[in-house]
Short mmCIF file of C-alpha atoms in Angstrom, two decimals:
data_model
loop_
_atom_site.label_atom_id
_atom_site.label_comp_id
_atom_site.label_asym_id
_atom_site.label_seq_id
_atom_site.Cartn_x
_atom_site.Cartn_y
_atom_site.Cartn_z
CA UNK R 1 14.41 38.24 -78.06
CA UNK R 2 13.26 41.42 -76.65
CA UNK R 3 14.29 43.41 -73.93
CA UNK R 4 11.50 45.32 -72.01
CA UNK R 5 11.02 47.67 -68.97
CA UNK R 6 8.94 46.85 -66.00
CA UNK R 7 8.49 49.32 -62.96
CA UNK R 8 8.17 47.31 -59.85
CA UNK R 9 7.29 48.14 -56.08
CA UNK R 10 9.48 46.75 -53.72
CA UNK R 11 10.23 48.52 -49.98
CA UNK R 12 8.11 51.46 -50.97
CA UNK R 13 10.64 52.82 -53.97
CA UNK R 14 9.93 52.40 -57.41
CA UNK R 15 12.51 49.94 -59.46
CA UNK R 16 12.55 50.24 -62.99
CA UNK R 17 13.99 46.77 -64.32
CA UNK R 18 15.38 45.71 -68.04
CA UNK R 19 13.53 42.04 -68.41
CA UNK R 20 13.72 39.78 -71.24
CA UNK R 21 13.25 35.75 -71.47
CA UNK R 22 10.60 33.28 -70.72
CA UNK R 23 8.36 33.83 -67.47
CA UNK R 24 8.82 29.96 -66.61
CA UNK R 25 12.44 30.37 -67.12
CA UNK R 26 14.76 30.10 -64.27
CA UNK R 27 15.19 33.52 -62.80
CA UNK R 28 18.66 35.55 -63.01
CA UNK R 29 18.98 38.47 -61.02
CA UNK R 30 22.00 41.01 -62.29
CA UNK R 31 22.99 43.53 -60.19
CA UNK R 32 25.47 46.72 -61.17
CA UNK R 33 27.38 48.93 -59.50
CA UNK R 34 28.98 52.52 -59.54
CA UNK R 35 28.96 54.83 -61.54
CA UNK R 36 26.47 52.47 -63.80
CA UNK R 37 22.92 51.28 -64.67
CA UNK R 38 20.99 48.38 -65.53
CA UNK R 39 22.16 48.72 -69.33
CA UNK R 40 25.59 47.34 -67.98
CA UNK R 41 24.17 43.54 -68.42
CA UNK R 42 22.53 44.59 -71.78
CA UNK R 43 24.37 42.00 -73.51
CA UNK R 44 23.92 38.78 -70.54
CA UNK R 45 20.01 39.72 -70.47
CA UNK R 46 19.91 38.87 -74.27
CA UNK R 47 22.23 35.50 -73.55
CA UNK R 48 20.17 34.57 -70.76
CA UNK R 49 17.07 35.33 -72.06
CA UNK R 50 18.14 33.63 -75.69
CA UNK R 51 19.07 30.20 -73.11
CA UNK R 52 15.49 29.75 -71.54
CA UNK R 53 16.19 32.16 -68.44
CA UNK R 54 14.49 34.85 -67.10
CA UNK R 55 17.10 37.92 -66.89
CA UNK R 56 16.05 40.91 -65.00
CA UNK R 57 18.61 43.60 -63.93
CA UNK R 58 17.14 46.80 -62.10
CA UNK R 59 18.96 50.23 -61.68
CA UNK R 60 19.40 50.28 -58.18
CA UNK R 61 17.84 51.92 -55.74
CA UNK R 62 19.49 55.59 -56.45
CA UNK R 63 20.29 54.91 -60.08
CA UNK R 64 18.53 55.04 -63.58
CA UNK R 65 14.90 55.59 -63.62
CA UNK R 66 14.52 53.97 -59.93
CA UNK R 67 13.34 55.76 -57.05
CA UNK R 68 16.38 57.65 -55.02
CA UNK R 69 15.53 57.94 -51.59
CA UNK R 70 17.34 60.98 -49.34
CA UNK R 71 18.92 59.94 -46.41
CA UNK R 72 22.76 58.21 -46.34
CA UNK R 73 21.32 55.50 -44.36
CA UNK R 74 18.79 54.61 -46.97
CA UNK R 75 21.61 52.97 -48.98
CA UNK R 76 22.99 50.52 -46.15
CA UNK R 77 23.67 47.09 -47.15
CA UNK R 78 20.81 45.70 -44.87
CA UNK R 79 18.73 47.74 -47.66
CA UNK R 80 19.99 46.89 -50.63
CA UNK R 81 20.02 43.09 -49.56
CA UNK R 82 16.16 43.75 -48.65
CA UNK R 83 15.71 45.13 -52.39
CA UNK R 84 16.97 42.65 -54.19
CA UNK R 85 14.85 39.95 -52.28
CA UNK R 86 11.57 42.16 -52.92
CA UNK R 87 12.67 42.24 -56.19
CA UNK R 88 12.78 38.40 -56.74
CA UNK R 89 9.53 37.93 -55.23
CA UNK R 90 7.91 40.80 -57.13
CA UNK R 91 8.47 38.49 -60.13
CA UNK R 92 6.66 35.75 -58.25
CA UNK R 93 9.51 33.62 -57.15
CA UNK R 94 11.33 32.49 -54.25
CA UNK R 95 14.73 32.10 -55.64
CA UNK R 96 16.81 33.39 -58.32
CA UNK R 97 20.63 33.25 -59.69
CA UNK R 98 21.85 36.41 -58.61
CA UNK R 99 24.70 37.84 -60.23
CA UNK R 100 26.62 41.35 -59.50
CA UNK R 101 29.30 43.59 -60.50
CA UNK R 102 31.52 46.30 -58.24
CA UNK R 103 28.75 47.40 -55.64
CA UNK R 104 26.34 45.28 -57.36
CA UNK R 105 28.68 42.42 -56.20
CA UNK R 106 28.90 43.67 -52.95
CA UNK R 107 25.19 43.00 -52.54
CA UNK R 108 25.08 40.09 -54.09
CA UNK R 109 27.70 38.72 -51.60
CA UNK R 110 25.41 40.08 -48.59
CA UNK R 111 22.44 38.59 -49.97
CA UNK R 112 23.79 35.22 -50.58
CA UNK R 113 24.64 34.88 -47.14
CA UNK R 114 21.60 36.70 -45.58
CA UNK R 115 19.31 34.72 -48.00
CA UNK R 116 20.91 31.59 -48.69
CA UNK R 117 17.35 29.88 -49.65
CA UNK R 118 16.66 32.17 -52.03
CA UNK R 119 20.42 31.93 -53.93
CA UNK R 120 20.79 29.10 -56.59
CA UNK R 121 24.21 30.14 -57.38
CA UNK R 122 26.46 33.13 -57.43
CA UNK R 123 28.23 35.01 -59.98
CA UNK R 124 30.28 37.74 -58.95
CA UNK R 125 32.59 40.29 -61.03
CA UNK R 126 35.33 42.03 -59.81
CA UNK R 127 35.05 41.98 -56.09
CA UNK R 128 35.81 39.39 -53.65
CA UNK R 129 34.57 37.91 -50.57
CA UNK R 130 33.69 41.38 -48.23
CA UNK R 131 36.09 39.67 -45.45
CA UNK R 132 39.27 38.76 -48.49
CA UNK R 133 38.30 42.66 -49.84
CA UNK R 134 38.62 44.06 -46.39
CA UNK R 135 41.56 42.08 -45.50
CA UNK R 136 43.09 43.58 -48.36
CA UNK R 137 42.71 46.73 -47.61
CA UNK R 138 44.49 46.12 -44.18
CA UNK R 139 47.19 43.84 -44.97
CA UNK R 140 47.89 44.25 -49.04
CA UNK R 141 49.62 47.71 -49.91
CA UNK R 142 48.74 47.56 -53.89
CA UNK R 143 45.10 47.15 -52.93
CA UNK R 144 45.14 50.31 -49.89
CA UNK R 145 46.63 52.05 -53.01
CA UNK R 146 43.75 51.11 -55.27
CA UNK R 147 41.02 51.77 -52.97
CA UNK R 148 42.48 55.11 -51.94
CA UNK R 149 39.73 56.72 -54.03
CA UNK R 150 36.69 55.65 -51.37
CA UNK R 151 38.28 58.31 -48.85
CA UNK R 152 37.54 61.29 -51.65
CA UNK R 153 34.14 59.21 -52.08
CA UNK R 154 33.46 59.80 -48.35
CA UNK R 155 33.65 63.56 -47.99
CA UNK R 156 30.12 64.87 -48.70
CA UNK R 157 30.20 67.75 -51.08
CA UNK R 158 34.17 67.56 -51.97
CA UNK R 159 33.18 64.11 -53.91
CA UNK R 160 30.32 65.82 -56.00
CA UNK R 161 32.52 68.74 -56.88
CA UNK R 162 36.03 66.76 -58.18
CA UNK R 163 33.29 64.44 -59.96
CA UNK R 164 31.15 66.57 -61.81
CA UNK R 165 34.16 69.07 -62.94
CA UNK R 166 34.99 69.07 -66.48
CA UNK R 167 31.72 67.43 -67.52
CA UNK R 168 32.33 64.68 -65.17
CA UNK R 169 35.68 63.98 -66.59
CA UNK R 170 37.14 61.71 -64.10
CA UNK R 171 34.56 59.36 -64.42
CA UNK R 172 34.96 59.12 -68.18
CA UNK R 173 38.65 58.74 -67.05
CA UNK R 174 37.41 55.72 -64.89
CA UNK R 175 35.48 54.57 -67.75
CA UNK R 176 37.95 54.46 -70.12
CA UNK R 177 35.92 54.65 -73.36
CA UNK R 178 35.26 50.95 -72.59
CA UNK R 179 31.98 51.24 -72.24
CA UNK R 180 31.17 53.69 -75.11
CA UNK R 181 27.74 54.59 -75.68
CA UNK R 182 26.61 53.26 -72.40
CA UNK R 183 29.20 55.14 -70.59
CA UNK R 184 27.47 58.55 -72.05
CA UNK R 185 24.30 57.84 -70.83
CA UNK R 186 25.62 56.43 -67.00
CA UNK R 187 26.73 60.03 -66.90
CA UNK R 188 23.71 61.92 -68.71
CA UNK R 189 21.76 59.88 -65.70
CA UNK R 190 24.16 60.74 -62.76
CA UNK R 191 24.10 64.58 -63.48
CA UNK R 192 20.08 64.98 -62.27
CA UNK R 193 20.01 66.33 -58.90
CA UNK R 194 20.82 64.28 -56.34
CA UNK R 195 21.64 60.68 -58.21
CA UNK R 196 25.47 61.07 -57.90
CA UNK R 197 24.96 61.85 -54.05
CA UNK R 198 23.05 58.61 -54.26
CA UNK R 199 25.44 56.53 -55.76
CA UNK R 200 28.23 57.86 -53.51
CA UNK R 201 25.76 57.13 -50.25
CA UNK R 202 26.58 53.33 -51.24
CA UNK R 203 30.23 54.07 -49.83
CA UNK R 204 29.28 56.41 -47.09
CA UNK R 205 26.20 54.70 -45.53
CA UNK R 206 28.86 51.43 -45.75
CA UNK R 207 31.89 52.10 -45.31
CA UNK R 208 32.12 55.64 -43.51
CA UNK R 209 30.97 57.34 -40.05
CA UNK R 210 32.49 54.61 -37.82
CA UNK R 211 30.96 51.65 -39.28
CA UNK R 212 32.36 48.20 -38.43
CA UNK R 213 32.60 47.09 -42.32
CA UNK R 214 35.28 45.08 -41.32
CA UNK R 215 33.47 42.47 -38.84
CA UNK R 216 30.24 42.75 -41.55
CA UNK R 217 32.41 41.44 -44.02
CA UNK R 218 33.93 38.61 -41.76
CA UNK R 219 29.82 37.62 -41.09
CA UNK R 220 29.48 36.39 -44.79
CA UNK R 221 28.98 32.91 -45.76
CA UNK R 222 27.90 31.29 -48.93
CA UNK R 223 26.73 28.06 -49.37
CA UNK R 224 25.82 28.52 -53.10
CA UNK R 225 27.75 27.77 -55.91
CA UNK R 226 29.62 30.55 -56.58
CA UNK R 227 32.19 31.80 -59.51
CA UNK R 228 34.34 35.00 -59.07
CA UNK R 229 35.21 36.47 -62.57
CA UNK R 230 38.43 38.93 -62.09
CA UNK R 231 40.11 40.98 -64.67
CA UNK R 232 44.43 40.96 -63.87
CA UNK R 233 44.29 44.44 -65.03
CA UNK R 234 41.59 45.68 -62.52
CA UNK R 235 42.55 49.00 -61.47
CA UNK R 236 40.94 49.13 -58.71
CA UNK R 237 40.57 45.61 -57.08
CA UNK R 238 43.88 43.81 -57.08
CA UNK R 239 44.85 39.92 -57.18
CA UNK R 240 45.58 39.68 -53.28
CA UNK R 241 41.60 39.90 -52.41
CA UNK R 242 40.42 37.99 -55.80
CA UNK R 243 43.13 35.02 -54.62
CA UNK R 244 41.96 34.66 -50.95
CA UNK R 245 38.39 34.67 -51.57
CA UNK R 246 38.85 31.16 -51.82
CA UNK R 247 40.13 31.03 -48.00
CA UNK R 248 36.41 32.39 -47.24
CA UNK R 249 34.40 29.33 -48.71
CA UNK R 250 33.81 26.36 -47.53
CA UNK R 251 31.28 25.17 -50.24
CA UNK R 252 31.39 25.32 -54.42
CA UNK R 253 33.89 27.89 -55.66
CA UNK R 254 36.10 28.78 -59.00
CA UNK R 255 37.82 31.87 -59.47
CA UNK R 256 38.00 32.37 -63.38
CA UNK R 257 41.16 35.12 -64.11
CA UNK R 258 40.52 36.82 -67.11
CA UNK R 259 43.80 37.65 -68.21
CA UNK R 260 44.30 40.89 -69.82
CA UNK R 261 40.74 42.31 -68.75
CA UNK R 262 40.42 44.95 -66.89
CA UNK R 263 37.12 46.34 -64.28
CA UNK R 264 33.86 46.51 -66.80
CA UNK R 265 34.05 42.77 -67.45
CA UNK R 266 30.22 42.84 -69.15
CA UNK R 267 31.56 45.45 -71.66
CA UNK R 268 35.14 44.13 -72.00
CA UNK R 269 34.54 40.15 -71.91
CA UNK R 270 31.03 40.32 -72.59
CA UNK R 271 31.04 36.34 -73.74
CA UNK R 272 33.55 34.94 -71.18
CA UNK R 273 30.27 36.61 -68.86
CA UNK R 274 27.82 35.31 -70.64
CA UNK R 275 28.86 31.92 -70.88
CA UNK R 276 29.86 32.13 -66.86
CA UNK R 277 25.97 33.37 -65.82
CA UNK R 278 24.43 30.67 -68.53
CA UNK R 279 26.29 27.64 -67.00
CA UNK R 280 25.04 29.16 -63.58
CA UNK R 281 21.34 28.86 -64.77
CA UNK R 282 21.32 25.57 -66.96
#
């Protein structure tokens, strides 16, 4: 089948979306997250597409060829949860299978629990339940050692600088080279003006300034079937907050540990994926 691009209104931006399967197939929803783009689920919009479904995954607000709007505050979570609804009903339905990855998960989480009669199921990658996350942070030294990078994240300015230096070496260092080709154009898109500010205001409008992330997190609840997909070598999300997600549900959940895997599950297991976000949808 064949992937196209639609732009779509939704909360006054402009959303540019990758889109391939039948209209009267059941709607999936993929959402990515830092430093990436839509072309992250390239490979689970052709699988989802090829198994009746309707697969759309945007570039977030901020990201790709979507609208970037200024302000820090533009990019808090009440936002992006209000995106991906428009987005859902811009395509003329009232629910979806949403799926996300790193901040893309994050949303997805949010949105779950803010929207629960618009979720069929969830599928997220990487990241836990906000509260098992947060609590790992606090209470789980290997994870406050991972996630020691979101206080560079937070200093306006500093961030762009150490980011950008060396033709934006340390994120191909974050990369990896798993993502190859993709990975080239993530960071041909996040050197225009202004789009890695963006994609760092998903941190700061979130989790700096004072914010209360913590009792945010403990808020969520999911009633949908869900399925957490976590890579044992994660660098940057360890197994304390992938392991107690379970502690956070009290309806349908499997965590699947894919062992050997590390953070950019769609390009490093993209059929384990796949496979997961079909037998979501059928």
């Amino acid at each position: 089948m064949t992937q196209s691009q639609h732009m779509v209104q939704v909360n006054g931006l402009r959303f540019r979306t990758m889109v391939d399967g039948p209209a009267t197939g059941e709607m999936a929803i993929l959402l990515h997250g830092f430093p990436e783009g839509a072309e992250s689920w390239t490979r689970q919009v052709d699988a989802l597409a090829r198994a009746g479904a309707l697969a759309v995954a945007p570039d977030m607000r901020g990201y790709g060829l979507s609208d970037a709007p200024p302000n820090v505050s533009d990019y808090e979570i009440g936002n992006l949860v209000s995106d991906v609804a428009g987005l859902i009903r811009a395509f003329g339905r009232d629910h979806a299978h949403v799926a996300g990855h790193d901040w893309g998960a994050i949303v997805a989480w949010f949105f779950a629990s803010h929207h629960p009669e618009m979720t069929k199921s969830l599928t997220v990658l990487s990241v836990g339940h906000p509260a098992a996350a947060a609590a790992a942070i606090r209470n789980d030294e290997d994870q406050a050692k991972r996630s020691e990078y979101i206080r560079l994240f937070l200093m306006e300015g500093k961030a762009e600088e150490v980011l950008t230096e060396d033709d934006h070496r340390r994120i191909r260092v974050m990369f990896g080279g798993i993502a190859g080709p993709a990975a080239e154009h993530f960071i041909r898109s996040l050197s225009r003006p202004g789009r890695l500010t963006a994609g760092l205001n998903y941190y700061r409008a979130n989790f700096g300034r004072g914010l209360d992330w913590w009792s945010r997190a403990g808020d969520v609840r999911v009633e949908a079937p869900t399925v957490l997909l976590w890579g044992d070598q994660d660098a940057f999300l360890g197994r304390w907050q992938a392991e107690h997600t379970k502690d956070q549900m009290t309806h349908d959940f499997r965590l699947d540990v894919l062992e050997g895997a590390g953070h950019w599950l769609q390009f490093e297991r993209p059929d384990d994926v796949s496979r997961t976000l079909v037998g979501a949808v059928l």
